[in-house]
PDB file of C-alpha atoms in Angstrom:
ATOM      1  CA  UNK A  19      76.878 377.581  30.816  1.00 87.00           C
ATOM      2  CA  UNK A  20      77.680 378.708  34.314  1.00 95.00           C
ATOM      3  CA  UNK A  21      76.211 381.775  35.950  1.00 97.00           C
ATOM      4  CA  UNK A  22      76.664 383.975  38.981  1.00 98.00           C
ATOM      5  CA  UNK A  23      73.948 386.206  40.446  1.00 98.00           C
ATOM      6  CA  UNK A  24      75.010 389.017  42.738  1.00 98.00           C
ATOM      7  CA  UNK A  25      73.647 392.248  44.098  1.00 98.00           C
ATOM      8  CA  UNK A  26      74.802 394.893  41.621  1.00 98.00           C
ATOM      9  CA  UNK A  27      77.182 396.650  43.999  1.00 97.00           C
ATOM     10  CA  UNK A  28      80.812 397.654  43.669  1.00 96.00           C
ATOM     11  CA  UNK A  29      81.564 395.479  46.701  1.00 97.00           C
ATOM     12  CA  UNK A  30      80.811 392.392  44.546  1.00 98.00           C
ATOM     13  CA  UNK A  31      83.337 393.255  41.826  1.00 98.00           C
ATOM     14  CA  UNK A  32      86.007 390.958  43.294  1.00 98.00           C
ATOM     15  CA  UNK A  33      83.512 388.111  43.495  1.00 98.00           C
ATOM     16  CA  UNK A  34      82.604 388.587  39.812  1.00 98.00           C
ATOM     17  CA  UNK A  35      86.256 388.793  38.735  1.00 98.00           C
ATOM     18  CA  UNK A  36      87.151 385.665  40.739  1.00 97.00           C
ATOM     19  CA  UNK A  37      84.222 383.770  39.211  1.00 97.00           C
ATOM     20  CA  UNK A  38      85.300 384.668  35.669  1.00 96.00           C
ATOM     21  CA  UNK A  39      88.986 383.971  36.292  1.00 94.00           C
ATOM     22  CA  UNK A  40      88.240 380.545  37.754  1.00 94.00           C
ATOM     23  CA  UNK A  41      86.207 379.579  34.671  1.00 93.00           C
ATOM     24  CA  UNK A  42      88.838 380.924  32.263  1.00 92.00           C
ATOM     25  CA  UNK A  43      91.624 379.018  33.992  1.00 90.00           C
ATOM     26  CA  UNK A  44      89.600 375.808  33.610  1.00 88.00           C
ATOM     27  CA  UNK A  45      89.668 376.213  29.810  1.00 83.00           C
ATOM     28  CA  UNK A  46      93.430 376.862  29.717  1.00 80.00           C
ATOM     29  CA  UNK A  47      93.224 380.475  28.553  1.00 86.00           C
ATOM     30  CA  UNK A  48      96.502 382.315  28.194  1.00 89.00           C
ATOM     31  CA  UNK A  49      97.291 384.882  30.867  1.00 91.00           C
ATOM     32  CA  UNK A  50      97.113 387.635  28.218  1.00 92.00           C
ATOM     33  CA  UNK A  51      93.580 386.567  27.249  1.00 93.00           C
ATOM     34  CA  UNK A  52      92.511 386.292  30.880  1.00 93.00           C
ATOM     35  CA  UNK A  53      93.761 389.831  31.523  1.00 94.00           C
ATOM     36  CA  UNK A  54      91.963 391.223  28.452  1.00 95.00           C
ATOM     37  CA  UNK A  55      88.714 389.567  29.485  1.00 96.00           C
ATOM     38  CA  UNK A  56      89.090 390.650  33.125  1.00 96.00           C
ATOM     39  CA  UNK A  57      89.524 394.295  32.090  1.00 95.00           C
ATOM     40  CA  UNK A  58      86.362 394.053  29.973  1.00 96.00           C
ATOM     41  CA  UNK A  59      84.451 392.329  32.793  1.00 97.00           C
ATOM     42  CA  UNK A  60      85.487 395.020  35.263  1.00 96.00           C
ATOM     43  CA  UNK A  61      84.389 397.810  32.935  1.00 95.00           C
ATOM     44  CA  UNK A  62      81.002 396.257  32.185  1.00 96.00           C
ATOM     45  CA  UNK A  63      80.247 395.191  35.757  1.00 97.00           C
ATOM     46  CA  UNK A  64      81.264 398.543  37.289  1.00 95.00           C
ATOM     47  CA  UNK A  65      78.947 400.298  34.815  1.00 94.00           C
ATOM     48  CA  UNK A  66      76.060 398.051  35.886  1.00 96.00           C
ATOM     49  CA  UNK A  67      76.816 398.518  39.585  1.00 96.00           C
ATOM     50  CA  UNK A  68      77.216 402.281  39.218  1.00 93.00           C
ATOM     51  CA  UNK A  69      74.429 403.222  36.810  1.00 93.00           C
ATOM     52  CA  UNK A  70      71.856 400.489  36.054  1.00 95.00           C
ATOM     53  CA  UNK A  71      69.675 400.906  39.099  1.00 95.00           C
ATOM     54  CA  UNK A  72      70.382 404.529  40.024  1.00 87.00           C
ATOM     55  CA  UNK A  73      69.539 404.771  43.739  1.00 84.00           C
ATOM     56  CA  UNK A  74      67.687 401.439  43.938  1.00 90.00           C
ATOM     57  CA  UNK A  75      69.107 398.000  44.621  1.00 93.00           C
ATOM     58  CA  UNK A  76      69.224 395.426  41.871  1.00 97.00           C
ATOM     59  CA  UNK A  77      70.805 392.244  40.661  1.00 97.00           C
ATOM     60  CA  UNK A  78      73.504 391.512  38.103  1.00 98.00           C
ATOM     61  CA  UNK A  79      73.787 388.146  36.402  1.00 98.00           C
ATOM     62  CA  UNK A  80      77.053 387.055  34.796  1.00 98.00           C
ATOM     63  CA  UNK A  81      76.958 384.025  32.516  1.00 98.00           C
ATOM     64  CA  UNK A  82      80.013 382.373  31.031  1.00 97.00           C
ATOM     65  CA  UNK A  83      80.085 379.773  28.306  1.00 96.00           C
ATOM     66  CA  UNK A  84      82.993 378.194  26.467  1.00 91.00           C
ATOM     67  CA  UNK A  85      82.997 376.492  23.086  1.00 88.00           C
ATOM     68  CA  UNK A  86      85.639 374.156  21.745  1.00 84.00           C
ATOM     69  CA  UNK A  87      84.974 374.572  18.008  1.00 83.00           C
ATOM     70  CA  UNK A  88      85.991 377.249  17.437  1.00 83.00           C
ATOM     71  CA  UNK A  89      87.623 377.769  20.817  1.00 88.00           C
ATOM     72  CA  UNK A  90      85.973 380.835  22.336  1.00 93.00           C
ATOM     73  CA  UNK A  91      84.516 382.201  25.521  1.00 95.00           C
ATOM     74  CA  UNK A  92      81.266 384.124  25.759  1.00 97.00           C
ATOM     75  CA  UNK A  93      80.261 386.262  28.740  1.00 98.00           C
ATOM     76  CA  UNK A  94      76.781 387.681  29.123  1.00 98.00           C
ATOM     77  CA  UNK A  95      75.847 390.371  31.639  1.00 98.00           C
ATOM     78  CA  UNK A  96      72.188 390.877  32.506  1.00 98.00           C
ATOM     79  CA  UNK A  97      70.445 393.443  34.664  1.00 98.00           C
ATOM     80  CA  UNK A  98      66.908 394.768  35.120  1.00 97.00           C
ATOM     81  CA  UNK A  99      68.057 398.359  35.382  1.00 96.00           C
ATOM     82  CA  UNK A 100      67.411 401.335  33.162  1.00 93.00           C
ATOM     83  CA  UNK A 101      67.656 400.424  29.448  1.00 95.00           C
ATOM     84  CA  UNK A 102      71.044 401.567  28.176  1.00 93.00           C
ATOM     85  CA  UNK A 103      72.999 400.538  25.103  1.00 93.00           C
ATOM     86  CA  UNK A 104      76.634 401.576  25.608  1.00 90.00           C
ATOM     87  CA  UNK A 105      77.423 400.624  22.017  1.00 87.00           C
ATOM     88  CA  UNK A 106      75.454 403.653  20.782  1.00 87.00           C
ATOM     89  CA  UNK A 107      77.922 406.012  22.443  1.00 77.00           C
ATOM     90  CA  UNK A 108      80.353 407.473  19.933  1.00 73.00           C
ATOM     91  CA  UNK A 109      83.929 406.201  20.248  1.00 65.00           C
ATOM     92  CA  UNK A 110      86.266 408.708  21.896  1.00 59.00           C
ATOM     93  CA  UNK A 111      88.787 410.512  19.730  1.00 60.00           C
ATOM     94  CA  UNK A 112      91.951 408.873  21.036  1.00 67.00           C
ATOM     95  CA  UNK A 113      94.102 411.229  18.983  1.00 63.00           C
ATOM     96  CA  UNK A 114      93.201 414.004  21.451  1.00 61.00           C
ATOM     97  CA  UNK A 115      94.981 414.422  24.756  1.00 65.00           C
ATOM     98  CA  UNK A 116      93.186 413.304  27.911  1.00 62.00           C
ATOM     99  CA  UNK A 117      92.476 416.954  28.765  1.00 66.00           C
ATOM    100  CA  UNK A 118      90.850 417.580  25.364  1.00 64.00           C
ATOM    101  CA  UNK A 119      88.660 414.449  25.310  1.00 57.00           C
ATOM    102  CA  UNK A 120      85.133 414.293  26.644  1.00 60.00           C
ATOM    103  CA  UNK A 121      84.742 412.396  29.913  1.00 59.00           C
ATOM    104  CA  UNK A 122      83.496 408.827  29.576  1.00 58.00           C
ATOM    105  CA  UNK A 123      83.369 406.268  26.813  1.00 56.00           C
ATOM    106  CA  UNK A 124      86.975 405.110  26.958  1.00 67.00           C
ATOM    107  CA  UNK A 125      86.190 401.942  28.926  1.00 77.00           C
ATOM    108  CA  UNK A 126      83.565 400.616  26.528  1.00 87.00           C
ATOM    109  CA  UNK A 127      85.851 401.587  23.639  1.00 85.00           C
ATOM    110  CA  UNK A 128      88.572 399.365  25.135  1.00 91.00           C
ATOM    111  CA  UNK A 129      86.048 396.542  25.530  1.00 93.00           C
ATOM    112  CA  UNK A 130      85.081 396.831  21.847  1.00 93.00           C
ATOM    113  CA  UNK A 131      88.715 396.863  20.741  1.00 93.00           C
ATOM    114  CA  UNK A 132      89.877 393.931  22.906  1.00 94.00           C
ATOM    115  CA  UNK A 133      86.955 391.539  22.339  1.00 96.00           C
ATOM    116  CA  UNK A 134      86.126 389.767  19.089  1.00 96.00           C
ATOM    117  CA  UNK A 135      82.389 390.395  19.328  1.00 97.00           C
ATOM    118  CA  UNK A 136      80.317 392.765  21.465  1.00 97.00           C
ATOM    119  CA  UNK A 137      76.509 392.796  21.434  1.00 97.00           C
ATOM    120  CA  UNK A 138      73.727 394.535  23.322  1.00 97.00           C
ATOM    121  CA  UNK A 139      69.997 393.981  23.421  1.00 97.00           C
ATOM    122  CA  UNK A 140      67.130 395.006  25.664  1.00 98.00           C
ATOM    123  CA  UNK A 141      64.657 392.141  25.975  1.00 97.00           C
ATOM    124  CA  UNK A 142      62.031 391.101  28.518  1.00 96.00           C
ATOM    125  CA  UNK A 143      62.762 394.106  30.705  1.00 96.00           C
ATOM    126  CA  UNK A 144      66.500 393.535  30.950  1.00 97.00           C
ATOM    127  CA  UNK A 145      69.765 394.780  29.519  1.00 98.00           C
ATOM    128  CA  UNK A 146      71.736 391.934  27.941  1.00 98.00           C
ATOM    129  CA  UNK A 147      75.357 392.703  27.090  1.00 98.00           C
ATOM    130  CA  UNK A 148      77.486 389.928  25.562  1.00 98.00           C
ATOM    131  CA  UNK A 149      81.202 389.811  24.829  1.00 98.00           C
ATOM    132  CA  UNK A 150      83.022 387.040  22.978  1.00 97.00           C
ATOM    133  CA  UNK A 151      86.722 386.318  22.762  1.00 96.00           C
ATOM    134  CA  UNK A 152      88.320 383.783  20.440  1.00 93.00           C
ATOM    135  CA  UNK A 153      90.811 381.554  22.226  1.00 87.00           C
ATOM    136  CA  UNK A 154      92.483 379.930  19.203  1.00 72.00           C
TER     137      UNK A 154
END
């Protein structure tokens, strides 16, 4: 497992995305899979940077692990911010037009639809959000 610790700021988004992309390229992920994972990473990290610590400064930890059998990648995001489980938010009604839909929730919905497994837990004073994508 490899990890990156950064200040949870929007300015560090590129650093997080580069870190993830570098690791995914090392395990010969397809470009389509890399793009799907990068979109999920951006959504999750931006939520941490924007909301986890409110007005305070805090840290975000991104961990990435790959398995060969079955071939998959697992990314875990940790922060010590306000407890928040985005998976409890009701999925948006995508049959409605953008004007008719409530604001928010579409990003995490896309994460849930594009990843093979999405988990959240609050443990030891931290939010732990994990996404997994099968590579086979």
